[in-house]
């Protein structure tokens, strides 16, 4: 069965042209919504993807009506492939997973997207490493200053419980435990 999906971004826009094109293409049912493609929650798209069955084909007038990005398109195509359903775009004849050529093009897109993710990961990792070497600290700033940690250490060394010392420093006892442990690791006094 051919199932259509139509989407416009705003309430001012009209779905009539897309609905007509999808019906003329042979779609028995058309899922339509007026919602930005950038939104993750698109109820009609989710309903369509939940109801699509083996050998169904999801038809769109253009791919940008279906997906926000190549990654999004590949995720949707994978969900369809998982149930042995297809995807077809009326405006982009190469985007037809019911044909060997269309599957090949989508496979190439998937490979490019995976390569792009690997490049981004590599660049991000190299950037973080370079920043660390320059002394940039990542993560949340420490809850306690070095002076507060020193005071906490002195209190604990003098016999005050960590919980009581944490109350004096107005922090959670786990925070003080971590700070004391980190300070011990740095000084090597274990």
PDB file of C-alpha atoms in Angstrom:
ATOM      1  CA  UNK A   1       0.000   0.000   0.000  1.00  0.00           C
ATOM      2  CA  UNK A   2       1.197   3.533  -0.741  1.00  0.00           C
ATOM      3  CA  UNK A   3       1.028   5.840   2.282  1.00  0.00           C
ATOM      4  CA  UNK A   4       1.548   9.559   1.845  1.00  0.00           C
ATOM      5  CA  UNK A   5       3.082  12.060   4.220  1.00  0.00           C
ATOM      6  CA  UNK A   6       2.506  15.776   3.755  1.00  0.00           C
ATOM      7  CA  UNK A   7       3.830  18.582   5.925  1.00  0.00           C
ATOM      8  CA  UNK A   8       3.917  22.342   5.902  1.00  0.00           C
ATOM      9  CA  UNK A   9       5.786  24.439   8.444  1.00  0.00           C
ATOM     10  CA  UNK A  10       3.159  26.979   9.453  1.00  0.00           C
ATOM     11  CA  UNK A  11      -0.592  27.244   9.819  1.00  0.00           C
ATOM     12  CA  UNK A  12      -0.634  29.869   7.041  1.00  0.00           C
ATOM     13  CA  UNK A  13       0.524  27.317   4.479  1.00  0.00           C
ATOM     14  CA  UNK A  14      -1.820  24.927   2.675  1.00  0.00           C
ATOM     15  CA  UNK A  15      -1.484  21.151   2.428  1.00  0.00           C
ATOM     16  CA  UNK A  16      -3.834  20.852  -0.579  1.00  0.00           C
ATOM     17  CA  UNK A  17      -1.145  20.660  -3.288  1.00  0.00           C
ATOM     18  CA  UNK A  18       0.805  17.962  -1.469  1.00  0.00           C
ATOM     19  CA  UNK A  19      -2.343  15.967  -0.669  1.00  0.00           C
ATOM     20  CA  UNK A  20      -3.461  16.111  -4.316  1.00  0.00           C
ATOM     21  CA  UNK A  21      -0.023  15.032  -5.626  1.00  0.00           C
ATOM     22  CA  UNK A  22       0.095  12.141  -3.164  1.00  0.00           C
ATOM     23  CA  UNK A  23      -3.432  10.985  -4.053  1.00  0.00           C
ATOM     24  CA  UNK A  24      -2.581  11.210  -7.784  1.00  0.00           C
ATOM     25  CA  UNK A  25       0.529   9.090  -7.087  1.00  0.00           C
ATOM     26  CA  UNK A  26      -1.783   6.374  -5.713  1.00  0.00           C
ATOM     27  CA  UNK A  27      -1.567   6.915  -1.963  1.00  0.00           C
ATOM     28  CA  UNK A  28      -4.529   5.337  -0.202  1.00  0.00           C
ATOM     29  CA  UNK A  29      -3.923   7.209   3.046  1.00  0.00           C
ATOM     30  CA  UNK A  30      -2.260  10.567   3.562  1.00  0.00           C
ATOM     31  CA  UNK A  31      -0.875  11.633   6.935  1.00  0.00           C
ATOM     32  CA  UNK A  32      -0.649  15.405   7.049  1.00  0.00           C
ATOM     33  CA  UNK A  33       0.425  17.966   9.598  1.00  0.00           C
ATOM     34  CA  UNK A  34       1.235  21.622  10.010  1.00  0.00           C
ATOM     35  CA  UNK A  35       4.399  21.639  12.081  1.00  0.00           C
ATOM     36  CA  UNK A  36       7.967  22.814  11.626  1.00  0.00           C
ATOM     37  CA  UNK A  37      10.296  20.152  10.259  1.00  0.00           C
ATOM     38  CA  UNK A  38      12.806  21.171  12.932  1.00  0.00           C
ATOM     39  CA  UNK A  39      10.510  19.861  15.680  1.00  0.00           C
ATOM     40  CA  UNK A  40      11.261  16.374  16.920  1.00  0.00           C
ATOM     41  CA  UNK A  41       7.666  15.620  17.845  1.00  0.00           C
ATOM     42  CA  UNK A  42       5.695  15.273  14.657  1.00  0.00           C
ATOM     43  CA  UNK A  43       2.679  13.217  15.722  1.00  0.00           C
ATOM     44  CA  UNK A  44       1.402  12.348  12.243  1.00  0.00           C
ATOM     45  CA  UNK A  45       4.829  11.201  11.086  1.00  0.00           C
ATOM     46  CA  UNK A  46       5.155   9.036  14.200  1.00  0.00           C
ATOM     47  CA  UNK A  47       1.667   7.635  13.614  1.00  0.00           C
ATOM     48  CA  UNK A  48       2.578   6.810  10.010  1.00  0.00           C
ATOM     49  CA  UNK A  49       5.858   5.144  11.015  1.00  0.00           C
ATOM     50  CA  UNK A  50       4.069   3.127  13.708  1.00  0.00           C
ATOM     51  CA  UNK A  51       1.395   1.924  11.268  1.00  0.00           C
ATOM     52  CA  UNK A  52       3.541   1.177   8.214  1.00  0.00           C
ATOM     53  CA  UNK A  53       3.709  -2.533   7.382  1.00  0.00           C
ATOM     54  CA  UNK A  54       5.781  -4.858   5.247  1.00  0.00           C
ATOM     55  CA  UNK A  55       5.768  -3.924   1.549  1.00  0.00           C
ATOM     56  CA  UNK A  56       4.109  -0.539   2.231  1.00  0.00           C
ATOM     57  CA  UNK A  57       5.768   2.464   0.592  1.00  0.00           C
ATOM     58  CA  UNK A  58       5.862   5.885   2.233  1.00  0.00           C
ATOM     59  CA  UNK A  59       5.541   8.574  -0.426  1.00  0.00           C
ATOM     60  CA  UNK A  60       6.412  12.261  -0.016  1.00  0.00           C
ATOM     61  CA  UNK A  61       6.247  15.073  -2.545  1.00  0.00           C
ATOM     62  CA  UNK A  62       9.792  16.149  -1.587  1.00  0.00           C
ATOM     63  CA  UNK A  63      12.291  14.777   0.922  1.00  0.00           C
ATOM     64  CA  UNK A  64      12.421  18.048   2.861  1.00  0.00           C
ATOM     65  CA  UNK A  65       8.770  17.477   3.770  1.00  0.00           C
ATOM     66  CA  UNK A  66       9.843  14.276   5.556  1.00  0.00           C
ATOM     67  CA  UNK A  67      13.256  14.916   7.088  1.00  0.00           C
ATOM     68  CA  UNK A  68      15.130  17.813   8.689  1.00  0.00           C
ATOM     69  CA  UNK A  69      18.582  16.551   7.698  1.00  0.00           C
ATOM     70  CA  UNK A  70      20.384  13.726   5.949  1.00  0.00           C
ATOM     71  CA  UNK A  71      20.796  12.014   9.328  1.00  0.00           C
ATOM     72  CA  UNK A  72      17.053  12.337  10.001  1.00  0.00           C
ATOM     73  CA  UNK A  73      16.256  10.983   6.526  1.00  0.00           C
ATOM     74  CA  UNK A  74      18.562   8.011   7.040  1.00  0.00           C
ATOM     75  CA  UNK A  75      16.992   7.265  10.433  1.00  0.00           C
ATOM     76  CA  UNK A  76      13.513   7.282   8.905  1.00  0.00           C
ATOM     77  CA  UNK A  77      14.668   5.152   5.952  1.00  0.00           C
ATOM     78  CA  UNK A  78      16.213   2.675   8.394  1.00  0.00           C
ATOM     79  CA  UNK A  79      12.983   2.439  10.390  1.00  0.00           C
ATOM     80  CA  UNK A  80      11.140   1.706   7.154  1.00  0.00           C
ATOM     81  CA  UNK A  81      13.733  -0.855   6.070  1.00  0.00           C
ATOM     82  CA  UNK A  82      13.412  -2.605   9.459  1.00  0.00           C
ATOM     83  CA  UNK A  83       9.766  -3.409   8.638  1.00  0.00           C
ATOM     84  CA  UNK A  84      10.537  -4.137   4.956  1.00  0.00           C
ATOM     85  CA  UNK A  85       8.771  -0.990   3.787  1.00  0.00           C
ATOM     86  CA  UNK A  86       9.972   1.478   1.180  1.00  0.00           C
ATOM     87  CA  UNK A  87      10.361   5.214   0.710  1.00  0.00           C
ATOM     88  CA  UNK A  88       9.713   7.246  -2.432  1.00  0.00           C
ATOM     89  CA  UNK A  89       9.941  10.950  -3.224  1.00  0.00           C
ATOM     90  CA  UNK A  90       7.940  12.334  -6.134  1.00  0.00           C
ATOM     91  CA  UNK A  91      10.332  15.265  -6.755  1.00  0.00           C
ATOM     92  CA  UNK A  92      13.538  13.264  -6.320  1.00  0.00           C
ATOM     93  CA  UNK A  93      13.205  10.103  -8.420  1.00  0.00           C
ATOM     94  CA  UNK A  94      16.612   8.874  -7.212  1.00  0.00           C
ATOM     95  CA  UNK A  95      15.139   8.672  -3.680  1.00  0.00           C
ATOM     96  CA  UNK A  96      13.169   5.453  -4.146  1.00  0.00           C
ATOM     97  CA  UNK A  97      14.210   2.611  -1.867  1.00  0.00           C
ATOM     98  CA  UNK A  98      11.931   0.234  -3.751  1.00  0.00           C
ATOM     99  CA  UNK A  99      14.471   0.239  -6.604  1.00  0.00           C
ATOM    100  CA  UNK A 100      18.057  -1.048  -6.520  1.00  0.00           C
ATOM    101  CA  UNK A 101      19.385   2.362  -7.669  1.00  0.00           C
ATOM    102  CA  UNK A 102      17.458   4.191  -4.935  1.00  0.00           C
ATOM    103  CA  UNK A 103      18.737   1.799  -2.262  1.00  0.00           C
ATOM    104  CA  UNK A 104      22.277   2.335  -3.552  1.00  0.00           C
ATOM    105  CA  UNK A 105      21.952   6.136  -3.380  1.00  0.00           C
ATOM    106  CA  UNK A 106      20.623   5.945   0.180  1.00  0.00           C
ATOM    107  CA  UNK A 107      23.477   3.581   1.096  1.00  0.00           C
ATOM    108  CA  UNK A 108      25.969   6.107  -0.294  1.00  0.00           C
ATOM    109  CA  UNK A 109      24.265   8.856   1.730  1.00  0.00           C
ATOM    110  CA  UNK A 110      24.490   6.680   4.839  1.00  0.00           C
ATOM    111  CA  UNK A 111      28.196   6.113   4.210  1.00  0.00           C
ATOM    112  CA  UNK A 112      28.806   9.836   3.760  1.00  0.00           C
ATOM    113  CA  UNK A 113      26.874  10.629   6.941  1.00  0.00           C
ATOM    114  CA  UNK A 114      28.862   8.023   8.884  1.00  0.00           C
ATOM    115  CA  UNK A 115      32.133   9.438   7.493  1.00  0.00           C
ATOM    116  CA  UNK A 116      31.019  12.947   8.464  1.00  0.00           C
ATOM    117  CA  UNK A 117      30.203  11.798  12.031  1.00  0.00           C
ATOM    118  CA  UNK A 118      33.650  10.168  12.305  1.00  0.00           C
ATOM    119  CA  UNK A 119      35.357  13.361  11.097  1.00  0.00           C
ATOM    120  CA  UNK A 120      33.418  15.482  13.580  1.00  0.00           C
ATOM    121  CA  UNK A 121      34.280  13.080  16.406  1.00  0.00           C
ATOM    122  CA  UNK A 122      37.955  13.120  15.432  1.00  0.00           C
ATOM    123  CA  UNK A 123      38.089  16.934  15.204  1.00  0.00           C
ATOM    124  CA  UNK A 124      36.232  17.303  18.499  1.00  0.00           C
ATOM    125  CA  UNK A 125      38.570  14.891  20.231  1.00  0.00           C
ATOM    126  CA  UNK A 126      41.676  16.634  18.855  1.00  0.00           C
ATOM    127  CA  UNK A 127      40.262  20.023  19.879  1.00  0.00           C
ATOM    128  CA  UNK A 128      39.558  18.835  23.427  1.00  0.00           C
ATOM    129  CA  UNK A 129      43.045  17.379  23.727  1.00  0.00           C
ATOM    130  CA  UNK A 130      44.666  20.608  22.495  1.00  0.00           C
ATOM    131  CA  UNK A 131      42.525  22.630  24.914  1.00  0.00           C
ATOM    132  CA  UNK A 132      43.512  20.350  27.822  1.00  0.00           C
ATOM    133  CA  UNK A 133      47.188  20.845  26.947  1.00  0.00           C
ATOM    134  CA  UNK A 134      46.594  24.617  27.101  1.00  0.00           C
ATOM    135  CA  UNK A 135      45.165  24.149  30.602  1.00  0.00           C
ATOM    136  CA  UNK A 136      41.466  24.432  29.768  1.00  0.00           C
ATOM    137  CA  UNK A 137      39.339  22.512  32.255  1.00  0.00           C
ATOM    138  CA  UNK A 138      36.173  20.778  31.111  1.00  0.00           C
ATOM    139  CA  UNK A 139      33.072  20.012  33.100  1.00  0.00           C
ATOM    140  CA  UNK A 140      31.486  21.825  35.971  1.00  0.00           C
ATOM    141  CA  UNK A 141      33.633  24.166  38.018  1.00  0.00           C
ATOM    142  CA  UNK A 142      34.722  22.765  41.389  1.00  0.00           C
ATOM    143  CA  UNK A 143      32.182  23.288  44.169  1.00  0.00           C
ATOM    144  CA  UNK A 144      34.886  24.056  46.698  1.00  0.00           C
ATOM    145  CA  UNK A 145      37.814  26.442  46.401  1.00  0.00           C
ATOM    146  CA  UNK A 146      41.322  25.185  47.213  1.00  0.00           C
ATOM    147  CA  UNK A 147      41.125  27.136  50.502  1.00  0.00           C
ATOM    148  CA  UNK A 148      37.857  25.396  51.406  1.00  0.00           C
ATOM    149  CA  UNK A 149      39.366  21.988  50.603  1.00  0.00           C
ATOM    150  CA  UNK A 150      42.389  22.842  52.783  1.00  0.00           C
ATOM    151  CA  UNK A 151      40.073  23.885  55.630  1.00  0.00           C
ATOM    152  CA  UNK A 152      38.083  20.656  55.203  1.00  0.00           C
ATOM    153  CA  UNK A 153      41.312  18.613  55.270  1.00  0.00           C
ATOM    154  CA  UNK A 154      42.466  20.404  58.451  1.00  0.00           C
ATOM    155  CA  UNK A 155      39.109  19.865  60.175  1.00  0.00           C
ATOM    156  CA  UNK A 156      39.064  16.169  59.285  1.00  0.00           C
ATOM    157  CA  UNK A 157      42.723  15.755  60.343  1.00  0.00           C
ATOM    158  CA  UNK A 158      41.830  17.348  63.695  1.00  0.00           C
ATOM    159  CA  UNK A 159      39.106  14.751  64.267  1.00  0.00           C
ATOM    160  CA  UNK A 160      35.980  16.423  62.860  1.00  0.00           C
ATOM    161  CA  UNK A 161      33.783  14.036  60.901  1.00  0.00           C
ATOM    162  CA  UNK A 162      33.517  14.631  57.161  1.00  0.00           C
ATOM    163  CA  UNK A 163      29.773  15.274  57.555  1.00  0.00           C
ATOM    164  CA  UNK A 164      30.394  17.923  60.247  1.00  0.00           C
ATOM    165  CA  UNK A 165      33.177  19.518  58.170  1.00  0.00           C
ATOM    166  CA  UNK A 166      30.851  19.566  55.152  1.00  0.00           C
ATOM    167  CA  UNK A 167      28.220  21.409  57.221  1.00  0.00           C
ATOM    168  CA  UNK A 168      30.839  24.034  58.155  1.00  0.00           C
ATOM    169  CA  UNK A 169      31.721  24.418  54.448  1.00  0.00           C
ATOM    170  CA  UNK A 170      28.020  24.420  53.483  1.00  0.00           C
ATOM    171  CA  UNK A 171      28.349  21.584  51.000  1.00  0.00           C
ATOM    172  CA  UNK A 172      27.201  18.001  50.740  1.00  0.00           C
ATOM    173  CA  UNK A 173      29.437  15.478  52.481  1.00  0.00           C
ATOM    174  CA  UNK A 174      29.920  13.586  49.186  1.00  0.00           C
ATOM    175  CA  UNK A 175      31.284  16.796  47.648  1.00  0.00           C
ATOM    176  CA  UNK A 176      33.840  17.087  50.433  1.00  0.00           C
ATOM    177  CA  UNK A 177      34.761  13.391  50.159  1.00  0.00           C
ATOM    178  CA  UNK A 178      35.413  13.845  46.405  1.00  0.00           C
ATOM    179  CA  UNK A 179      37.422  17.037  46.945  1.00  0.00           C
ATOM    180  CA  UNK A 180      39.555  15.432  49.657  1.00  0.00           C
ATOM    181  CA  UNK A 181      40.117  12.378  47.471  1.00  0.00           C
ATOM    182  CA  UNK A 182      41.080  14.522  44.464  1.00  0.00           C
ATOM    183  CA  UNK A 183      43.451  16.608  46.614  1.00  0.00           C
ATOM    184  CA  UNK A 184      45.058  13.410  47.963  1.00  0.00           C
ATOM    185  CA  UNK A 185      45.478  12.082  44.386  1.00  0.00           C
ATOM    186  CA  UNK A 186      47.159  15.342  43.303  1.00  0.00           C
ATOM    187  CA  UNK A 187      49.562  15.462  46.247  1.00  0.00           C
ATOM    188  CA  UNK A 188      50.223  11.737  46.136  1.00  0.00           C
ATOM    189  CA  UNK A 189      49.399  11.319  49.822  1.00  0.00           C
ATOM    190  CA  UNK A 190      46.711   8.775  48.858  1.00  0.00           C
TER     191      UNK A 190
END
